[in-house]
Coordinates of C-alpha atoms (C1' of nucleotides) and ligand atoms in Angstrom, one line a residue:
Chain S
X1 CA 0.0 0.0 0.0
X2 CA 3.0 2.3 0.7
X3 CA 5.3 2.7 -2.4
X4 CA 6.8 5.8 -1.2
X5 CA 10.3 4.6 -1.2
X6 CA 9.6 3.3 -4.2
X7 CA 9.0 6.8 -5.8
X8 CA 11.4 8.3 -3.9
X9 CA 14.5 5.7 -5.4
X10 CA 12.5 6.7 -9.1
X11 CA 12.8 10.4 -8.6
X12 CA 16.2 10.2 -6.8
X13 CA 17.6 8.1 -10.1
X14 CA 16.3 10.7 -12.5
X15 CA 17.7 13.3 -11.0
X16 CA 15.1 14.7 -9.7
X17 CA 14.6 15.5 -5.3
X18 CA 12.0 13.2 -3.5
X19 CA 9.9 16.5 -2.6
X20 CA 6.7 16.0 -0.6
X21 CA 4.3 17.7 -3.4
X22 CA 6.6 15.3 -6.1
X23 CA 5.2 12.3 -3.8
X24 CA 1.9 13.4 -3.5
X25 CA 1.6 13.8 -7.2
X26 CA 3.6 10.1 -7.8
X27 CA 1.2 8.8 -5.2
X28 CA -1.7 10.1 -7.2
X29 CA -0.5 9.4 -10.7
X30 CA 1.0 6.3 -10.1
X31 CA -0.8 4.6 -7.1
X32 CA -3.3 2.6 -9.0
X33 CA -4.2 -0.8 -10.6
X34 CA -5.0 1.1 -13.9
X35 CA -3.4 4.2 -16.3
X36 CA -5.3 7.2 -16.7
X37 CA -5.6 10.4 -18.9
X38 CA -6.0 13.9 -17.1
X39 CA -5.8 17.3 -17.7
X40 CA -3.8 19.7 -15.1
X41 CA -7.0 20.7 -13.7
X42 CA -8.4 17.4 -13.3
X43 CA -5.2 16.7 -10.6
X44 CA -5.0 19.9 -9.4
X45 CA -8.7 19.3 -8.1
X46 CA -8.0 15.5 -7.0
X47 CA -5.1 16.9 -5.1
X48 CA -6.9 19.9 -3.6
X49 CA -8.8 17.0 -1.6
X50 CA -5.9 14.6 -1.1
X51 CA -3.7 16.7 0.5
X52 CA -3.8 18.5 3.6
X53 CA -1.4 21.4 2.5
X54 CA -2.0 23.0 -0.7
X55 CA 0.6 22.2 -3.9
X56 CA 0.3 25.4 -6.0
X57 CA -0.5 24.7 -9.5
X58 CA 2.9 26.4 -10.9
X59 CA 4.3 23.1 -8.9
X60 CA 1.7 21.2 -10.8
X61 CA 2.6 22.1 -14.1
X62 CA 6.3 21.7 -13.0
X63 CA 5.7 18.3 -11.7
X64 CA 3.8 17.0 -14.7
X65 CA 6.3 18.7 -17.3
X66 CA 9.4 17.3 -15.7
X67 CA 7.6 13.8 -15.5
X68 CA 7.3 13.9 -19.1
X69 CA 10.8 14.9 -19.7
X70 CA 11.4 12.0 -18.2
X71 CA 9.3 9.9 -19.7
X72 CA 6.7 9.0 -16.9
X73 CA 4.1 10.6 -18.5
X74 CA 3.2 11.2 -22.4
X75 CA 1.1 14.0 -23.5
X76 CA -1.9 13.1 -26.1
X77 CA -2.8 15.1 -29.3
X78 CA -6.3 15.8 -29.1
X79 CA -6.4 19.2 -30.7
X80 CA -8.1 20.9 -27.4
X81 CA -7.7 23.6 -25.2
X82 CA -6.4 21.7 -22.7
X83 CA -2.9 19.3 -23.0
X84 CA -4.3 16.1 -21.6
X85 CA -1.7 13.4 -20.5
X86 CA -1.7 9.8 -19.9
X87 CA 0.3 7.8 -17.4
X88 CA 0.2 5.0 -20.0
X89 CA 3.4 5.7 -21.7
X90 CA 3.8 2.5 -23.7
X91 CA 2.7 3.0 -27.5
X92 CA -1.0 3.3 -27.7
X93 CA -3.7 4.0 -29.4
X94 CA -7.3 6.2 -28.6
X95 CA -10.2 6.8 -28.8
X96 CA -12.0 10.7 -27.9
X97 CA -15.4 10.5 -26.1
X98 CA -16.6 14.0 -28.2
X99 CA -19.5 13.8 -25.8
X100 CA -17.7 13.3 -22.6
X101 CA -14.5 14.8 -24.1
X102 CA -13.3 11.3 -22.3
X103 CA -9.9 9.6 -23.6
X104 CA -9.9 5.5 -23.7
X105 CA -7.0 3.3 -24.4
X106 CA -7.0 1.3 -27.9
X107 CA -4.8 -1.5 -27.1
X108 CA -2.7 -2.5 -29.5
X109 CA -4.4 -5.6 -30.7
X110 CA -7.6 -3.6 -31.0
X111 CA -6.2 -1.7 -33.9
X112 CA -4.2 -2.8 -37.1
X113 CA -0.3 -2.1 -36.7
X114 CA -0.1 1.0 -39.1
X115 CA 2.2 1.5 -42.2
X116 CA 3.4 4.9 -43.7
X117 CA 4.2 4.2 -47.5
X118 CA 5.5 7.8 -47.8
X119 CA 8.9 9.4 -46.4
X120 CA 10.2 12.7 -46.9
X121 CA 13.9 12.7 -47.4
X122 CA 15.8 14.2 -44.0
X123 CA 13.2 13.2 -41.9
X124 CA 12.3 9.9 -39.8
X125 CA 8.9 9.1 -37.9
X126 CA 8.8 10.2 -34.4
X127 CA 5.6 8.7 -33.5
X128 CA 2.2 7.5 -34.6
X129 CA -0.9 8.9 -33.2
X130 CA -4.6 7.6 -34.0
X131 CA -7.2 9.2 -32.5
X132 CA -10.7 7.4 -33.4
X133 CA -13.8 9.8 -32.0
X134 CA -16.6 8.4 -31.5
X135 CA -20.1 9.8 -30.3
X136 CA -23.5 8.6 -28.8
X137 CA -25.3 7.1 -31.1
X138 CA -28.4 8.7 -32.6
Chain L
X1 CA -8.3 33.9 -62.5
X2 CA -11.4 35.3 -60.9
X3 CA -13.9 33.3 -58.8
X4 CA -15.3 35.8 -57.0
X5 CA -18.9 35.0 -58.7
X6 CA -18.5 31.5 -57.4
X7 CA -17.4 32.2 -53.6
X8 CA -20.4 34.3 -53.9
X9 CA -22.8 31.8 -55.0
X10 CA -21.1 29.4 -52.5
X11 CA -21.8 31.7 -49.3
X12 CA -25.2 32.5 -50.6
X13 CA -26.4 29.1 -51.0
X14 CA -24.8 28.4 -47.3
X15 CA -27.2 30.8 -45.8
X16 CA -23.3 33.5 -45.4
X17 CA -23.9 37.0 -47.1
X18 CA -20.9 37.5 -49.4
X19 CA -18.9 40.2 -47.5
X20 CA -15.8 41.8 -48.5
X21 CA -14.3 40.2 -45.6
X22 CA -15.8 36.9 -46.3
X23 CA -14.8 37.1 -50.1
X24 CA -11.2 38.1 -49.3
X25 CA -10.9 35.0 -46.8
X26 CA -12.6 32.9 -49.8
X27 CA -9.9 33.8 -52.2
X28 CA -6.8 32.8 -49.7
X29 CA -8.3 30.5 -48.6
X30 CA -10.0 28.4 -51.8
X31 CA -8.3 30.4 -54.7
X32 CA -5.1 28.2 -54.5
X33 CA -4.2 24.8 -56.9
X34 CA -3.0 22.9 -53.4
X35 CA -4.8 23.0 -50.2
X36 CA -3.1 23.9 -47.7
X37 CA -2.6 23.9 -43.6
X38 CA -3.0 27.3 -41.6
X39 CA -3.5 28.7 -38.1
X40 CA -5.5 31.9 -37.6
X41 CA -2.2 33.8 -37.4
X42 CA -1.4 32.9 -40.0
X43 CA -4.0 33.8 -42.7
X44 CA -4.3 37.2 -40.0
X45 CA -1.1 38.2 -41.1
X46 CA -1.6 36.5 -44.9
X47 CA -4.4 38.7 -45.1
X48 CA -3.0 42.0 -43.7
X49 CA -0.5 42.1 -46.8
X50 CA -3.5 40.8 -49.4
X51 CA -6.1 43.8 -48.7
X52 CA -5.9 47.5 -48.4
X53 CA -8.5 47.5 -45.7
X54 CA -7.9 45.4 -42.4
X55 CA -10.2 42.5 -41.6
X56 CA -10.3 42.6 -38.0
X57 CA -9.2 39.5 -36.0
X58 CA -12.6 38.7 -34.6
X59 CA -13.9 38.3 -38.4
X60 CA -11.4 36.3 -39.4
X61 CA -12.6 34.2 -36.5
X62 CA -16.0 34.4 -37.4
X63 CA -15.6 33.6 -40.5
X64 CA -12.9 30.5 -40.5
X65 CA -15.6 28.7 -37.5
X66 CA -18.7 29.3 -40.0
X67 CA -16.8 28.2 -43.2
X68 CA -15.7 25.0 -40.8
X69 CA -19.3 24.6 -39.7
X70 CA -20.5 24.8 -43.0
X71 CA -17.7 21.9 -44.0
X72 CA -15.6 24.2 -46.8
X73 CA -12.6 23.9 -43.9
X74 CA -11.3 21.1 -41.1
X75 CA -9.2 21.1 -37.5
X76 CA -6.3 19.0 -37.3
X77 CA -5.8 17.4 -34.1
X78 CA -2.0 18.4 -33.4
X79 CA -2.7 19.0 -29.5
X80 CA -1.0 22.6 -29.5
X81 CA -1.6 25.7 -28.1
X82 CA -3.2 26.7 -31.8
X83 CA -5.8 25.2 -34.0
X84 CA -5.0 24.3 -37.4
X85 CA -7.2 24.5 -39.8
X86 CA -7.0 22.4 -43.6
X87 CA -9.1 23.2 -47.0
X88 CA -8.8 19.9 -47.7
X89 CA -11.9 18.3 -46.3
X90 CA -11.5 15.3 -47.6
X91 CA -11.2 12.2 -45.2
X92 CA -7.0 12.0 -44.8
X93 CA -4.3 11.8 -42.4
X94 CA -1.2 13.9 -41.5
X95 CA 2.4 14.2 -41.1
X96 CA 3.6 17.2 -38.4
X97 CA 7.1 17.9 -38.3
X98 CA 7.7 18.4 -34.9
X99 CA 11.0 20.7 -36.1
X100 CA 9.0 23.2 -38.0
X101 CA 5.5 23.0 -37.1
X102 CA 4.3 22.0 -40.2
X103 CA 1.4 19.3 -41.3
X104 CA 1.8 17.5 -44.5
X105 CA -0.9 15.5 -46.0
X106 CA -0.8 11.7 -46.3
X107 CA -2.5 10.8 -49.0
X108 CA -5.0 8.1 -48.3
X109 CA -2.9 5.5 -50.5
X110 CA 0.1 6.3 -47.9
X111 CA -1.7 4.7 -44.9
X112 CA -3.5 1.4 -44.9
X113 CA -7.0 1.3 -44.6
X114 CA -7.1 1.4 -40.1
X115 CA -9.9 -1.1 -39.2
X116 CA -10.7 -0.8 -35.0
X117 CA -11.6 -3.6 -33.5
X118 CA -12.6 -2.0 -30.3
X119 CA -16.4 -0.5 -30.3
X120 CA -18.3 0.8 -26.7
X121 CA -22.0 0.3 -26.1
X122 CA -23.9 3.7 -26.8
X123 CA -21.6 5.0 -29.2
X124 CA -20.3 5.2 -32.8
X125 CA -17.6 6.3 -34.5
X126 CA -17.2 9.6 -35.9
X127 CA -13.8 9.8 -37.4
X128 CA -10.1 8.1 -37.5
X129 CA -7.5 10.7 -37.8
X130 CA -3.7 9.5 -37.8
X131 CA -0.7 11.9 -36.7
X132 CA 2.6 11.0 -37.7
X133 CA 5.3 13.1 -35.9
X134 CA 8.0 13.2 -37.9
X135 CA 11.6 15.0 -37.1
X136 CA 15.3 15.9 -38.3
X137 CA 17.6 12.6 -39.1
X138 CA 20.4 12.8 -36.6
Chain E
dA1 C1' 25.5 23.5 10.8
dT2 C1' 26.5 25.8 6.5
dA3 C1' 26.6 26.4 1.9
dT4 C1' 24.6 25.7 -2.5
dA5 C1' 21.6 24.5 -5.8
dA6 C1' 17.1 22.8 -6.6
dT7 C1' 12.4 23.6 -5.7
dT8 C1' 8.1 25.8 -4.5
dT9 C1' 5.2 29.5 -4.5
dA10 C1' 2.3 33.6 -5.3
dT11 C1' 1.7 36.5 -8.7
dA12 C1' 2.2 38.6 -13.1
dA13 C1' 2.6 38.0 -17.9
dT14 C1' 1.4 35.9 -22.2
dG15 C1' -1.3 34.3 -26.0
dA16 C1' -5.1 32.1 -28.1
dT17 C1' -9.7 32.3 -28.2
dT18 C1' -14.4 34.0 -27.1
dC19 C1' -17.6 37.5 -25.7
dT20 C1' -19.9 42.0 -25.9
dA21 C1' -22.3 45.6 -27.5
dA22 C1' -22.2 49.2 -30.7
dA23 C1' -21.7 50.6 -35.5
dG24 C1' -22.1 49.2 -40.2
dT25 C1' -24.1 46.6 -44.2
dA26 C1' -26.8 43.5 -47.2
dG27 C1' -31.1 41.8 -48.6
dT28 C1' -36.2 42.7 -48.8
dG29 C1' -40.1 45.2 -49.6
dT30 C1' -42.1 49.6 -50.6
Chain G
dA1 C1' -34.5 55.6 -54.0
dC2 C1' -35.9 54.7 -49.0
dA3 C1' -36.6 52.4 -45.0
dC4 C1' -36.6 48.2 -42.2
dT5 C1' -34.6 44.3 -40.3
dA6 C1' -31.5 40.9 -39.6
dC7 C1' -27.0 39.8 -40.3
dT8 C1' -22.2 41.1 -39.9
dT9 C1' -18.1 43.5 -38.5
dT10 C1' -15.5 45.6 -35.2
dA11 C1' -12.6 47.2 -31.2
dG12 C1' -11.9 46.1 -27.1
dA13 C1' -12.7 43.5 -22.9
dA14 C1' -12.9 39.1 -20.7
dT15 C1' -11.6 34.3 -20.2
dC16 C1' -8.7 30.6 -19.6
dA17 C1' -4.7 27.6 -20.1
dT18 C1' -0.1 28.0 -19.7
dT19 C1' 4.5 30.1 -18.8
dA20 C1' 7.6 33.4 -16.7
dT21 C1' 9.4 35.8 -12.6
dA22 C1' 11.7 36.3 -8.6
dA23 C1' 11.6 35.7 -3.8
dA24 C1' 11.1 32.3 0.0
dT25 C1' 11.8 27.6 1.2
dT26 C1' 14.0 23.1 1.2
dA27 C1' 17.0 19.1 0.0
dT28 C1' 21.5 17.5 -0.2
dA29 C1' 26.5 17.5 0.2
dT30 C1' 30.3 18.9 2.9
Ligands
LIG1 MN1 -10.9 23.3 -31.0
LIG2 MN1 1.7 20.9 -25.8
LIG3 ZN1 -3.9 6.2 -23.1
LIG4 ZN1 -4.5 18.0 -44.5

DNA sequence: ATATAATTTATAATGATTCTAAAGTAGTGT
DNA sequence: ACACTACTTTAGAATCATTATAAATTATAT
């Protein structure tokens, strides 16, 4: 139930300082059975509850930036006002609730593996993105 | 050479009154042998060379969310702080480079056909849209 | 314990987008 | 041509997510 060492060793060997507010955010993003996506707001509300002293949401952003830079988090491309990121950083797939503006995991074997028969000359894929919306029917 | 007839025959039968502002946007935007990709500041400052009298930046919003509404224009999903917009609406994917910012069009022989095998209860899908980031060799 | 660099924080600044409400214009009918 | 009305444009304000600033705090090494 405690994985707090556990964090702290992960921050500590990316060179980043076990910081109570970095704990509370592992401890929220990284605590659970399953991934999730979020938006900055989303945490900075879950943690406005969680936590007895207030992380400021400059720390937020910090927090979540620097977890990306290091690769605990990715950031999904869903053309919004918001950056929503997903703590499922292995290569996936998603679909866009346009009702519920909710993002689901496509796993791998639910969609074809996907191949580019174009290349531009000084350039090499970074990354493949699908993003599949789908809305109530009728 | 000149179209100007046809963009006005075009907003009419949308239920748009052919402006000035709304004709000038029309020829950028559709008076072109490629279709192209562009953000708002972009065709603001396209536009500020192109006509002798300024359009003012909340027409130029007007206008590019009623031409989208009315299908003549698309948004890219490229999760940035922008929207981009495309005047080709035609069902297709996208390359961004992630070094300049720009989208390139996959044509829809360039990608296979993506089947998902995923589908939720409740809900349908509304479009498949495929970002390829691509970047510098080396 | 001290020194140093990293981190947090409140707050301001930025930038894209949307809103507002007043002024201007296009289409319609006379 | 004139007047009426609804639509459109416009400048500027407001909003909202995000980033920057710079001072206070904290973690770590010595
Ligand atoms: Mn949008
Ligand atoms: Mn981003
Ligand atoms: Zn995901
Ligand atoms: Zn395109």
């Amino acid at each position: 139930m405690d994985n707090n060492s556990i964090f702290i060793e992960k921050l500590r060997s990316s060179g980043l300082r076990p910081t109570k507010q970095r704990l509370e955010i592992c401890k929220l993003l990284f605590n659970r059975k399953k991934t999730f996506h979020f938006t900055i707001n989303d945490i900075s509300k879950m943690l406005k509850n969680k936590t007895y002293k207030k992380i400021s949401l400059a720390t937020i952003y910090n927090t979540v930036h620097s977890f990306k830079k290091k690769g605990y988090l990715k950031e999904i491309s869903v053309n919004s006002d918001k950056s929503y990121f997903d703590t499922n950083t292995s290569s996936h797939h998603h679909f866009l609730d346009v009702n519920t503006n909710e993002l689901i995991d496509l796993n791998n074997e639910d969609v074809d593996n996907i191949k580019i028969k174009k290349n531009l000359p000084g350039k090499k894929i970074k990354s493949i993105e699908v993003l599949v919306k789908i809305e109530n029917n009728n």
